Amino acid sequence: MEAVKKHFFTDISVMLGRSMRHIFRSMDTIITVCITPIAMMLLFVYVLGGAIQTGADNYVNYLLPGILLMAIASGIAYTAYRLFMDKQRGIFERFHTMPISRSALLWGHVLTSLVSNAISVIVIILAALLMGFRSSAGILPWLAVAGILALFTLALTWVAAIAGLSAKTIEGASAFSYPLIFLPFISSAFVPTETMPSVVRAFAENQPVTSIVNAIRALLSDQPVGNEIWVALAWCVGILLAAYFFAMRVYKKRV
Amino acid sequence: MPNHSIQVIGLHKSYKQQQVLKGVDFEVEKGSIFALLGSNGAGKTTVVRILTTLLQQDSGTATVNGFDVASKPDNVRQAISLTGQFAAVDEILTGRENLIMIAKLRYLNNPRQIADTMLQRFGLTDAADRKASTYSGGMRRRLDIALSLVGNPQIIFLDEPTTGLDPESRIEVWKIVKELAAGGTTIFLTTQYLEEAEQLADRIAILHEGRIIAKGTLSELKQLFPQAKVEYVEKQPSLEEIFLAIVGKKEAM
Ligand SMILES: Nc1ncnc2c1ncn2[C@@H]1O[C@H](COP(=O)(O)OP(=O)(O)OP(=O)(O)O)[C@@H](O)[C@H]1O
Ligand SMILES: [Mg+2]
């Protein structure tokens, strides 16, 4: 047991190296993750944007936070996919008969998700810059944005881990992220919630995406963030902890 | 105990309704080759999975290297390695990367050098930097076995190591197994081929309908059956012998 504990970080770094190689040998996964959100951004800015009243003078600025969350929500589906493939193939069994930490296997996938989503986020921000996105925020607000996005990625990745570990088919493993991708539509990501009918509005204002979007938007435009950031953090940490414990339980039961 | 690498007493295992193991007993001496023989669905893989800590038995005890598989899985894992029925290699990585990965996970010094040695030993040097997904079945099997040998584990489990291999590759695998045993490694292998057990095993156990119905050395097992009548028949070469003669690998035996 001691030995297993001592090597935890070695195990994680080997696992991280392994799945990073998987990613870089299938760059199409990162491209796919970037294309849909960028297309959405084009659609909303150049087709629908003229008709949307947000009160902000730069609609790309308004849109970007929601687009980033959408990209992350679709990006984590690949974690579910990769975990499912590992579970299907013999390689997981090989690892499980070796004296290596069990959770290191999952953490390897989770850290990989963090890295690959960070890449997509950067690509999308670059695309947004081309489309007129501007931010007056300094280094600290940007770090806060990076922190929130990382936390959001971690939380959703652990949700994806549950899906990947318990799925019976490959479709099942990746299909769960579709509803997550649509959450930004019923939030303040594209239009202000005040324009929605009351039931929808109640949902929109109380789901995690809205507070996260509002917090990021405020940070990027150098506005006071108020309570919104604490609500956003509470959502992320809450989902993260719940999903982590549930994923670990599924993992222990399955293997 | 000290001379037994593996000891299994009264092992039971069911999947839902189906009783697969109904009281399996056997032991494997340190440094020997033990073959578990059985037809499709006999439960060979189930036994292997229990012994390699992948599956919990319903009842009975199994100890590997002196440690109980159910209560001390971490100690068991220090001593074993598994080559499962289906090749357990990372297909997206190259052969070399696979070996380096396992060497790192076994915390060995010089993972690169270990990988080179293994690639050479298993005739994979030319394919070392190709993705494992491009390997033929035989190459994949060899890589799979090479991965299991990294770090020189004391006890090696091979679940049907030669199923699906051509005669040439099969003989290569046999050679590796014999070398390992000569070096003092304990080998537990399952097979459907009587000939394989005959060729390799010091002791053989036959698993049938959930129980071990016969076990012993080859000559002990032969005594269980009536003496063969001596008849004079012109000896025809077997298809395998013909194949090997043509391919010119007969000396590999
Ligand atoms: N996870 C499982 N769930 C339900 N039944 C299972 C499971 N695994 C194995 N079985 C059943 O248990 C029996 C024994 O399976 P096992 O894989 O141990 O046989 P085997 O001797 O290895 O066969 P083979 O030679 O085909 O590999 C089979 O009838 C199989 O259908
Ligand atoms: Mg089997």
Coordinates of C-alpha atoms in Angstrom, one line a residue, chain A residues 107-235:
Chain A
W107 CA -6.9 11.3 -13.0
G108 CA -4.8 10.7 -16.1
H109 CA -8.0 11.0 -18.3
V110 CA -9.2 14.0 -16.3
L111 CA -6.0 16.0 -16.6
T112 CA -5.9 15.2 -20.3
S113 CA -9.4 16.6 -20.6
L114 CA -8.2 19.7 -18.8
V115 CA -5.3 20.2 -21.3
S116 CA -7.3 19.4 -24.4
N117 CA -10.2 21.7 -23.4
A118 CA -7.7 24.5 -22.6
I119 CA -6.4 24.1 -26.2
S120 CA -9.9 24.4 -27.6
V121 CA -10.7 27.4 -25.4
I122 CA -7.6 29.2 -26.6
V123 CA -8.4 28.5 -30.3
I124 CA -12.0 29.8 -29.9
I125 CA -10.8 32.9 -28.1
L126 CA -8.4 33.6 -31.0
A127 CA -11.3 33.2 -33.4
A128 CA -13.4 35.6 -31.4
L129 CA -10.6 38.1 -31.5
L130 CA -10.7 38.0 -35.3
M131 CA -14.5 38.6 -35.1
G132 CA -14.1 41.7 -32.9
F133 CA -13.9 40.4 -29.4
R134 CA -12.1 42.9 -27.2
S135 CA -11.5 42.9 -23.4
S136 CA -10.2 45.6 -21.2
A137 CA -9.6 43.1 -18.3
G138 CA -6.1 42.9 -16.7
I139 CA -4.2 39.8 -15.8
L140 CA -6.0 39.1 -12.5
P141 CA -9.5 38.9 -14.0
W142 CA -8.2 36.8 -16.9
L143 CA -6.6 34.4 -14.3
A144 CA -10.0 34.3 -12.5
V145 CA -11.7 33.4 -15.8
A146 CA -9.1 30.7 -16.5
G147 CA -9.8 29.3 -13.0
I148 CA -13.5 29.2 -13.4
L149 CA -13.2 27.6 -16.8
A150 CA -10.8 25.0 -15.4
L151 CA -13.1 24.3 -12.5
F152 CA -16.1 24.0 -14.9
T153 CA -14.1 21.6 -17.1
L154 CA -13.1 19.5 -14.1
A155 CA -16.7 19.3 -12.8
L156 CA -18.1 18.2 -16.2
T157 CA -15.2 15.8 -16.9
W158 CA -16.0 13.9 -13.7
V159 CA -19.6 13.8 -14.9
A160 CA -18.3 12.4 -18.2
A161 CA -16.3 9.8 -16.3
I162 CA -19.5 8.5 -14.8
A163 CA -21.0 8.2 -18.3
G164 CA -17.9 6.6 -19.7
L165 CA -17.6 4.0 -16.9
S166 CA -21.2 3.0 -16.8
A167 CA -22.1 3.2 -20.5
K168 CA -23.0 -0.1 -22.2
T169 CA -22.4 1.2 -25.7
I170 CA -20.2 3.7 -27.4
E171 CA -23.2 5.8 -28.4
G172 CA -24.3 5.9 -24.8
A173 CA -20.9 7.0 -23.6
S174 CA -20.9 10.2 -25.8
A175 CA -24.6 10.9 -26.1
F176 CA -25.0 12.2 -22.5
S177 CA -23.2 15.4 -23.4
Y178 CA -25.9 16.6 -25.9
P179 CA -28.1 18.1 -23.2
L180 CA -25.1 19.7 -21.6
I181 CA -24.3 21.4 -24.9
F182 CA -27.8 22.9 -25.0
L183 CA -27.8 24.2 -21.5
P184 CA -26.2 27.5 -22.7
F185 CA -29.3 28.2 -24.9
I186 CA -31.6 28.3 -21.9
S187 CA -29.4 30.7 -20.0
S188 CA -28.1 34.3 -20.3
A189 CA -25.5 33.1 -22.8
F190 CA -27.1 34.4 -26.0
V191 CA -29.9 36.7 -24.9
P192 CA -30.8 38.4 -21.6
T193 CA -33.0 36.2 -19.4
E194 CA -35.5 39.1 -19.0
T195 CA -36.8 38.4 -22.5
M196 CA -37.9 34.8 -21.6
P197 CA -41.3 33.6 -20.5
S198 CA -41.5 33.3 -16.7
V199 CA -41.1 29.5 -16.4
V200 CA -38.2 29.3 -18.8
R201 CA -36.7 32.4 -17.1
A202 CA -36.9 30.8 -13.7
F203 CA -35.0 27.8 -15.0
A204 CA -32.5 29.9 -16.9
E205 CA -31.7 32.2 -14.0
N206 CA -31.2 29.3 -11.6
Q207 CA -29.1 26.9 -13.6
P208 CA -25.3 26.9 -13.4
V209 CA -24.5 28.2 -16.8
T210 CA -26.1 31.6 -16.2
S211 CA -24.1 32.4 -13.1
I212 CA -20.9 31.2 -14.7
V213 CA -21.6 33.1 -17.9
N214 CA -22.5 36.3 -16.0
A215 CA -19.4 36.0 -13.8
I216 CA -17.1 35.5 -16.8
R217 CA -18.7 38.3 -18.7
A218 CA -18.3 40.7 -15.8
L219 CA -14.7 39.7 -15.3
L220 CA -13.8 40.2 -19.0
S221 CA -15.5 43.6 -19.3
D222 CA -14.0 44.8 -16.1
Q223 CA -17.3 45.2 -14.3
P224 CA -17.9 44.3 -10.6
V225 CA -18.7 40.6 -10.4
G226 CA -20.8 40.8 -7.2
N227 CA -22.4 37.6 -5.9
E228 CA -22.5 35.9 -9.2
I229 CA -19.0 34.6 -9.0
W230 CA -19.6 32.9 -5.7
V231 CA -22.8 31.2 -7.0
A232 CA -20.7 30.1 -10.1
L233 CA -18.0 28.7 -7.9
A234 CA -20.5 26.9 -5.7
W235 CA -22.1 25.3 -8.7

